[in-house]
mmCIF file of C-alpha atoms in Angstrom:
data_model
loop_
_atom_site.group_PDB
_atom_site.id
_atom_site.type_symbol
_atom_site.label_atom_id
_atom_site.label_comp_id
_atom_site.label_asym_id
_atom_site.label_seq_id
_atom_site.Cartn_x
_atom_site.Cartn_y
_atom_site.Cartn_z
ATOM 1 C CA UNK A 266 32.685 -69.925 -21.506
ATOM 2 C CA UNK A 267 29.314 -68.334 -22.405
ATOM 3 C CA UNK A 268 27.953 -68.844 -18.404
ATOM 4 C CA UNK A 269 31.437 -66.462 -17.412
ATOM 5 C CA UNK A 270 29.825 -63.031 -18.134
ATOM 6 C CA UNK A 271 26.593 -64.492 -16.053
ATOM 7 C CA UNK A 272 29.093 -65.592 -13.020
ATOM 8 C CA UNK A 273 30.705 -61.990 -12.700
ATOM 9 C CA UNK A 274 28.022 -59.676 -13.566
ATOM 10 C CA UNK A 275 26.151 -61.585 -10.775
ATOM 11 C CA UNK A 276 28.563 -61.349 -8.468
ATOM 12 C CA UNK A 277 28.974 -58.037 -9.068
ATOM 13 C CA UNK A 278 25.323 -57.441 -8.335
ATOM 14 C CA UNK A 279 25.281 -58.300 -5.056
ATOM 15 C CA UNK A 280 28.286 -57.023 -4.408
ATOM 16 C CA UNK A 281 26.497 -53.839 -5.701
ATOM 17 C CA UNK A 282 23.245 -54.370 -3.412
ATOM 18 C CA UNK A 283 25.794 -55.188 -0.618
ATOM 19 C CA UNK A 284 28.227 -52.327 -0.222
ATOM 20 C CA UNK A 285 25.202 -50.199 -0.934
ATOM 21 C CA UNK A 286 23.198 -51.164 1.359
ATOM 22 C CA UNK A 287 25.845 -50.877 4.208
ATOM 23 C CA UNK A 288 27.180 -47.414 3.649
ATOM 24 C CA UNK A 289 23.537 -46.210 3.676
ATOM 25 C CA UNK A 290 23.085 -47.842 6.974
ATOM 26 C CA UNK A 291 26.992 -46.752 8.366
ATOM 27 C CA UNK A 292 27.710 -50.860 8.721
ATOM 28 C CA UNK A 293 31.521 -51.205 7.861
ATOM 29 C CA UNK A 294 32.757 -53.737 5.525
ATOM 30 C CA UNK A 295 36.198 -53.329 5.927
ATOM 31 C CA UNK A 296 37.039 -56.573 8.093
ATOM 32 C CA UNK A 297 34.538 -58.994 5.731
ATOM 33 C CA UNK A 298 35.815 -57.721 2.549
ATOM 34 C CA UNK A 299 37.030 -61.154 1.094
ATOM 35 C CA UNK A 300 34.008 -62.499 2.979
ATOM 36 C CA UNK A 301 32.040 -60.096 0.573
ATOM 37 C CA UNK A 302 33.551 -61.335 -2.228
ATOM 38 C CA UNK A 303 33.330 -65.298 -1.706
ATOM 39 C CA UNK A 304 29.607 -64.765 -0.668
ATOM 40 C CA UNK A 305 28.788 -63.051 -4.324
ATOM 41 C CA UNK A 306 30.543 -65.960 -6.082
ATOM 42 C CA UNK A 307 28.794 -68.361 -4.395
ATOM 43 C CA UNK A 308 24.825 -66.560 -4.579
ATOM 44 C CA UNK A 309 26.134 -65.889 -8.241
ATOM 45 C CA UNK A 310 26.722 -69.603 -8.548
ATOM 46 C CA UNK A 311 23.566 -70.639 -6.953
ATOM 47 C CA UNK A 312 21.464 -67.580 -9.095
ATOM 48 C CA UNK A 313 23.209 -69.982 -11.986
ATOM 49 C CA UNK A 314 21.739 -73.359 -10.806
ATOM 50 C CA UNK A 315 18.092 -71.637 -10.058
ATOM 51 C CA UNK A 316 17.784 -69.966 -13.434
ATOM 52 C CA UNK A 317 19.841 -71.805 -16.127
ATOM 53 C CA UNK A 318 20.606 -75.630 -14.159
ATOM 54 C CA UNK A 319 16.968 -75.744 -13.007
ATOM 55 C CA UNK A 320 15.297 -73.547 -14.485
ATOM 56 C CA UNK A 321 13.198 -71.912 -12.064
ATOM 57 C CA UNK A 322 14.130 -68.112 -12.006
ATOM 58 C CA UNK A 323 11.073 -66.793 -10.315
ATOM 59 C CA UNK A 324 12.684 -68.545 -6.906
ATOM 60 C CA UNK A 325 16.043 -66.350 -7.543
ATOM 61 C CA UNK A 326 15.207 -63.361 -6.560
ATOM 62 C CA UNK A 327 13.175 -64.399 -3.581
ATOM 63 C CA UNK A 328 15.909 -67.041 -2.228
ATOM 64 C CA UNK A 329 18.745 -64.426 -2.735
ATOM 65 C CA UNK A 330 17.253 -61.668 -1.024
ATOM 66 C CA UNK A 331 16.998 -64.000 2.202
ATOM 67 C CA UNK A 332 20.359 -64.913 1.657
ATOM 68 C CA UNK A 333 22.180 -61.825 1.943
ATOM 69 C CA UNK A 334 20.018 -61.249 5.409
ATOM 70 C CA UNK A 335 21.258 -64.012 6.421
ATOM 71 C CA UNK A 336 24.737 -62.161 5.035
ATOM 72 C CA UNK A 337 24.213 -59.090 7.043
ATOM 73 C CA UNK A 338 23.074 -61.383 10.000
ATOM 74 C CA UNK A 339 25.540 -63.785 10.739
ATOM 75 C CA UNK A 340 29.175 -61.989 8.931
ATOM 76 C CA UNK A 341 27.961 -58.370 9.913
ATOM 77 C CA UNK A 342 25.952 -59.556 13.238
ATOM 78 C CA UNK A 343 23.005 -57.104 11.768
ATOM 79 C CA UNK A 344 19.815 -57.989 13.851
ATOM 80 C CA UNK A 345 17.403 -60.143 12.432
ATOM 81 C CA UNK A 346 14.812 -57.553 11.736
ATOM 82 C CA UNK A 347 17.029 -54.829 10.859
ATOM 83 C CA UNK A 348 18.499 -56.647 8.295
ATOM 84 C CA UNK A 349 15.651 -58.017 6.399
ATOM 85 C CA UNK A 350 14.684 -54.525 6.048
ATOM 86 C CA UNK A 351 17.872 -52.599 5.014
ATOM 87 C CA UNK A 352 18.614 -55.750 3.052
ATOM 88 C CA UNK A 353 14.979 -55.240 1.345
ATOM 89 C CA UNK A 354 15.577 -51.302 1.413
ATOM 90 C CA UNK A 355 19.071 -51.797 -0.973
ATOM 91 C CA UNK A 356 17.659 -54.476 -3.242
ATOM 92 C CA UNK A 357 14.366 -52.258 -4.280
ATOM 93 C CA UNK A 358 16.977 -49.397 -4.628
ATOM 94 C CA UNK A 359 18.833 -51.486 -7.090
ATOM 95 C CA UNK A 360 15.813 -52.371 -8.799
ATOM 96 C CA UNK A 361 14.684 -48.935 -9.138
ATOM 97 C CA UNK A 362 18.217 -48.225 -10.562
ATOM 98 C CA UNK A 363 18.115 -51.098 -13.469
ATOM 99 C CA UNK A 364 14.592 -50.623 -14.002
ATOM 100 C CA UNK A 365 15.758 -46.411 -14.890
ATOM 101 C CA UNK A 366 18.426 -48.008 -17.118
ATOM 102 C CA UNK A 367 16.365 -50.162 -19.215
ATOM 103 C CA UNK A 368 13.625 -47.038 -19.421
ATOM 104 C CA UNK A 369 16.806 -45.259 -21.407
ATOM 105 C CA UNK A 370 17.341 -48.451 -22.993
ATOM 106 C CA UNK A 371 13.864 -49.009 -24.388
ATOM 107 C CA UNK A 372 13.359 -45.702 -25.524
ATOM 108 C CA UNK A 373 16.535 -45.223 -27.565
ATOM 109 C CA UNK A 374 15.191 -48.669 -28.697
ATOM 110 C CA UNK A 375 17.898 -50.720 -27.631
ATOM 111 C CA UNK A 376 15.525 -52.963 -25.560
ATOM 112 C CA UNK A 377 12.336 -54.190 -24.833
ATOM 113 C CA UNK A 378 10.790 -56.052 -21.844
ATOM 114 C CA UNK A 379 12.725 -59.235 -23.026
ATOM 115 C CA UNK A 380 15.529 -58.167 -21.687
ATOM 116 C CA UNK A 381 14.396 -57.963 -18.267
ATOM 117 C CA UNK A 382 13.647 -62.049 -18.483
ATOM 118 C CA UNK A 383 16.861 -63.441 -20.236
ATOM 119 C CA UNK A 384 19.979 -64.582 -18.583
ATOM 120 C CA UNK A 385 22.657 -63.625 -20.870
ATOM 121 C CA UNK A 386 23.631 -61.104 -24.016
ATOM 122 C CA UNK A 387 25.156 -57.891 -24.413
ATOM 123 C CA UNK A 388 22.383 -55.908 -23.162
ATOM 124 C CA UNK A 389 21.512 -57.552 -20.491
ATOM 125 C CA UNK A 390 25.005 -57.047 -18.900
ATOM 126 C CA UNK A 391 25.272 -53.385 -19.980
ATOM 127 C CA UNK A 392 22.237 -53.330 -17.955
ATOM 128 C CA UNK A 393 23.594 -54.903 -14.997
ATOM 129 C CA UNK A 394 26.626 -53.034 -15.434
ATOM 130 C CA UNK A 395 25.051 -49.354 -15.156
ATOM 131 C CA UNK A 396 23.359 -50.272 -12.536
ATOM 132 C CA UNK A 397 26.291 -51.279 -10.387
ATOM 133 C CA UNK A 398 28.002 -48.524 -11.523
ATOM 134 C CA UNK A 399 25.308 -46.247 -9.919
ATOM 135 C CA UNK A 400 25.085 -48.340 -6.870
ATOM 136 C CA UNK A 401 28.630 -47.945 -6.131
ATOM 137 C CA UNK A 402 28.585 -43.585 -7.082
ATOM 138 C CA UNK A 403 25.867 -43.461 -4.434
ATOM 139 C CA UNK A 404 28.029 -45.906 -2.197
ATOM 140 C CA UNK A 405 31.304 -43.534 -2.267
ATOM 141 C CA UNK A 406 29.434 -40.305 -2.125
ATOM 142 C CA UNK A 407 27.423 -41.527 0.949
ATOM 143 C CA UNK A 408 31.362 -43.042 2.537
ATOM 144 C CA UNK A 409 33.061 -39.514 1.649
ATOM 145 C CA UNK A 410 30.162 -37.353 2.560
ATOM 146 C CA UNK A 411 29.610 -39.083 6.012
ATOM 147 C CA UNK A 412 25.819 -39.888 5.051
ATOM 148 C CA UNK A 413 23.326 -42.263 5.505
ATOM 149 C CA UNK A 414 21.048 -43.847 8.473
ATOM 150 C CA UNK A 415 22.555 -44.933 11.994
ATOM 151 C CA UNK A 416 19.905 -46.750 13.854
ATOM 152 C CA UNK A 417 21.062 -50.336 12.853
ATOM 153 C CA UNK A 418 23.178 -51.832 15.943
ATOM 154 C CA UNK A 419 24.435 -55.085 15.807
ATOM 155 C CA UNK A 420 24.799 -57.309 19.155
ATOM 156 C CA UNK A 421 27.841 -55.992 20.425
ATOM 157 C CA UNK A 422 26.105 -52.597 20.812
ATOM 158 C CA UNK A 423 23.287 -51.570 22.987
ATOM 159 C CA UNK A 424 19.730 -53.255 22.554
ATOM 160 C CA UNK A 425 17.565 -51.638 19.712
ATOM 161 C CA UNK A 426 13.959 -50.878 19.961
ATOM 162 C CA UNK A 427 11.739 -53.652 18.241
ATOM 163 C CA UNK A 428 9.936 -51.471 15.927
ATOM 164 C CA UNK A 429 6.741 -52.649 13.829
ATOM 165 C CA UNK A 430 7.024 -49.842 11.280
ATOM 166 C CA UNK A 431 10.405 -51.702 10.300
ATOM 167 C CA UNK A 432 9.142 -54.975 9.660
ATOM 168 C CA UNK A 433 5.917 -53.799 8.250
ATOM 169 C CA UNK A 434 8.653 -52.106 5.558
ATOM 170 C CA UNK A 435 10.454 -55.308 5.312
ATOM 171 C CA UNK A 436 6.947 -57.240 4.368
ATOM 172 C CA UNK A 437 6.611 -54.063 1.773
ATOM 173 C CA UNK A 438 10.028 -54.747 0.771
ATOM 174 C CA UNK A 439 8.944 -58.535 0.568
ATOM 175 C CA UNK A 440 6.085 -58.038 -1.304
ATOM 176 C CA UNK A 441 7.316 -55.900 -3.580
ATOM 177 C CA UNK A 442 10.246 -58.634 -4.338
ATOM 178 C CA UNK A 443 7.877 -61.176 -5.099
ATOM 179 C CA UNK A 444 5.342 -59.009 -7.093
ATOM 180 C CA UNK A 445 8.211 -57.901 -9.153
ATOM 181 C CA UNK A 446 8.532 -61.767 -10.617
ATOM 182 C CA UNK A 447 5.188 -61.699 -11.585
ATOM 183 C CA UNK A 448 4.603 -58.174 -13.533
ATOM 184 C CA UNK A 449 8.246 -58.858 -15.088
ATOM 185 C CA UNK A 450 6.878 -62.147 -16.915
ATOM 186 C CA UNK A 451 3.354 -60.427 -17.524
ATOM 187 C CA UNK A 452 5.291 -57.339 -19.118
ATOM 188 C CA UNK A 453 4.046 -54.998 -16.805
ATOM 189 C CA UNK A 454 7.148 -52.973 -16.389
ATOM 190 C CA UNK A 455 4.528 -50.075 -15.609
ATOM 191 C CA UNK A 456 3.675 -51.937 -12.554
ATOM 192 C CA UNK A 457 7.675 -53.077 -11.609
ATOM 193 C CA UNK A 458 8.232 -48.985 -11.814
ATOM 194 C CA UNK A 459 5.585 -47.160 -9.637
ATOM 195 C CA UNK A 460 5.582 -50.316 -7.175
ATOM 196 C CA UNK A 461 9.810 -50.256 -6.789
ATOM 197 C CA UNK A 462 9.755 -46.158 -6.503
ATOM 198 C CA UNK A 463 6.871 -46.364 -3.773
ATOM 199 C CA UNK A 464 8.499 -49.195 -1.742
ATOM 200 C CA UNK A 465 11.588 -47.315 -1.921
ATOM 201 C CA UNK A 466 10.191 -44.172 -0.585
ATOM 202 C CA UNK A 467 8.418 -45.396 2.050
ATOM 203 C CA UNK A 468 11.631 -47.360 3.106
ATOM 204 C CA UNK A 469 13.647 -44.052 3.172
ATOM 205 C CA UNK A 470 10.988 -41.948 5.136
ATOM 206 C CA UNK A 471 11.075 -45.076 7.410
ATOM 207 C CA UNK A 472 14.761 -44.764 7.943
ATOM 208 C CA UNK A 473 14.091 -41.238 8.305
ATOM 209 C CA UNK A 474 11.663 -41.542 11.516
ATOM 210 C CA UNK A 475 13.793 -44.627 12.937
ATOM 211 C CA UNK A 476 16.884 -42.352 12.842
ATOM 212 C CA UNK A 477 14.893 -39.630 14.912
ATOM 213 C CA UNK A 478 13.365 -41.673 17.600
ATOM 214 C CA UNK A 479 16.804 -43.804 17.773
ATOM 215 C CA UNK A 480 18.813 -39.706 18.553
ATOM 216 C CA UNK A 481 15.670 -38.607 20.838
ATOM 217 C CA UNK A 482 15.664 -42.411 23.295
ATOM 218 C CA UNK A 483 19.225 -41.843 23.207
ATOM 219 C CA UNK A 484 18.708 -37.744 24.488
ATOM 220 C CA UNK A 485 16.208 -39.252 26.867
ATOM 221 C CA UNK A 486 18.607 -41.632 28.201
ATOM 222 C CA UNK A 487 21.317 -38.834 28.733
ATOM 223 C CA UNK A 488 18.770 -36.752 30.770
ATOM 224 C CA UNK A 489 18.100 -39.757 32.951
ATOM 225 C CA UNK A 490 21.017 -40.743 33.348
ATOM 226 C CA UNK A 491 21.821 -37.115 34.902
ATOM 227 C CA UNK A 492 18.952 -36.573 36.929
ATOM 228 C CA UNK A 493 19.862 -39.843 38.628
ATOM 229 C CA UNK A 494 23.205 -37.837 39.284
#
């Protein structure tokens, strides 16, 4: 009974990262929505068997990340490279967003950096919990408001520009991931904070510019197209 809490709150973190991630990058879930769902029970399941079964938590967070690529991939037929990146853009955002809550935490005194390590307890969840909750506020106002990035094409669409500033991001976004494992179990949370909010920022100015030059090929394109005429 005690492992129940662990099963839904980490399903509902990736649900979290998930819907996030795809309403800042206008990729509709509406078709894959029970698709969503059965893919968060089963990476909460296997987050289960890496940190409690086997005991080898620092591969989570690693291991998951390339699993929901692989998510956005193969259900949401996300190219490869866009979808480590927006995949590694969501997850630092959600990071960012739990790391904020457990700054209010900690200095009301209702936490310290233990909490950031252990699996289960009341904490811990409420954690997890305000963190969703802010993932899915920023989800609906980007839905309602129309918002977000709309350079990711999938391969029914038109072919997308390789572009190295993306996957240099997605090695930030990488990096970041794995360096995040290592400052949480030295208790540098100073570290986890200043590293998540840079990677984050440079992700978004990165979606900015990949936004522009996707509008001005596609102005180019129109302009040939008509000259041709």
């Amino acid at each position: 009974m005690a492992s129940i809490p662990y099963f839904v709150f980490g399903a509902l973190d990736v649900i979290a990262i998930v819907v996030l991630t795809s309403k800042m990058y206008k990729l509709s879930l509406a078709k894959h929505l029970w698709k969503m769902v059965a893919f968060a029970v089963s990476l909460s399941f296997f987050s289960y068997l890496m940190r409690v079964v086997f005991e080898i938590p620092q591969f989570d967070f690693p291991a998951q990340y390339v699993l929901m690529s692989l998510f956005f991939i193969f259900v949401l037929g996300v190219k490869y490279y866009h979808a480590a990146f927006i995949v590694g853009a969501g997850t630092t955002i959600f990071l960012s967003l739990q790391l904020t809550v457990y700054l209010v935490f900690a200095t009301f005194g209702l936490a310290n950096v233990e909490i950031l390590k252990n699996n289960s307890g009341l904490y811990v969840h409420l954690l997890q919990f305000f963190a969703e909750l802010v993932c899915v506020m920023v989800a609906l106002y980007l839905h309602i408001g129309r918002r977000g990035f709309s350079f990711v094409t999938n391969e029914s669409t038109r072919e997308s520009k390789f572009d190295r500033s993306i996957v240099l991001a997605t090695l930030l976004s990488v990096t970041t991931i794995c360096l995040t494992i290592y400052f949480v179990y030295t208790e540098n949370t100073l570290s986890i904070i200043i590293m998540a909010g840079a990677s984050f920022i440079i992700s978004y100015l990165l979606s900015h510019k990949r936004v522009d030059d996707h509008d001005r090929e596609a102005f180019e394109a129109y302009i040939a197209r008509h000259q041709e005429e």
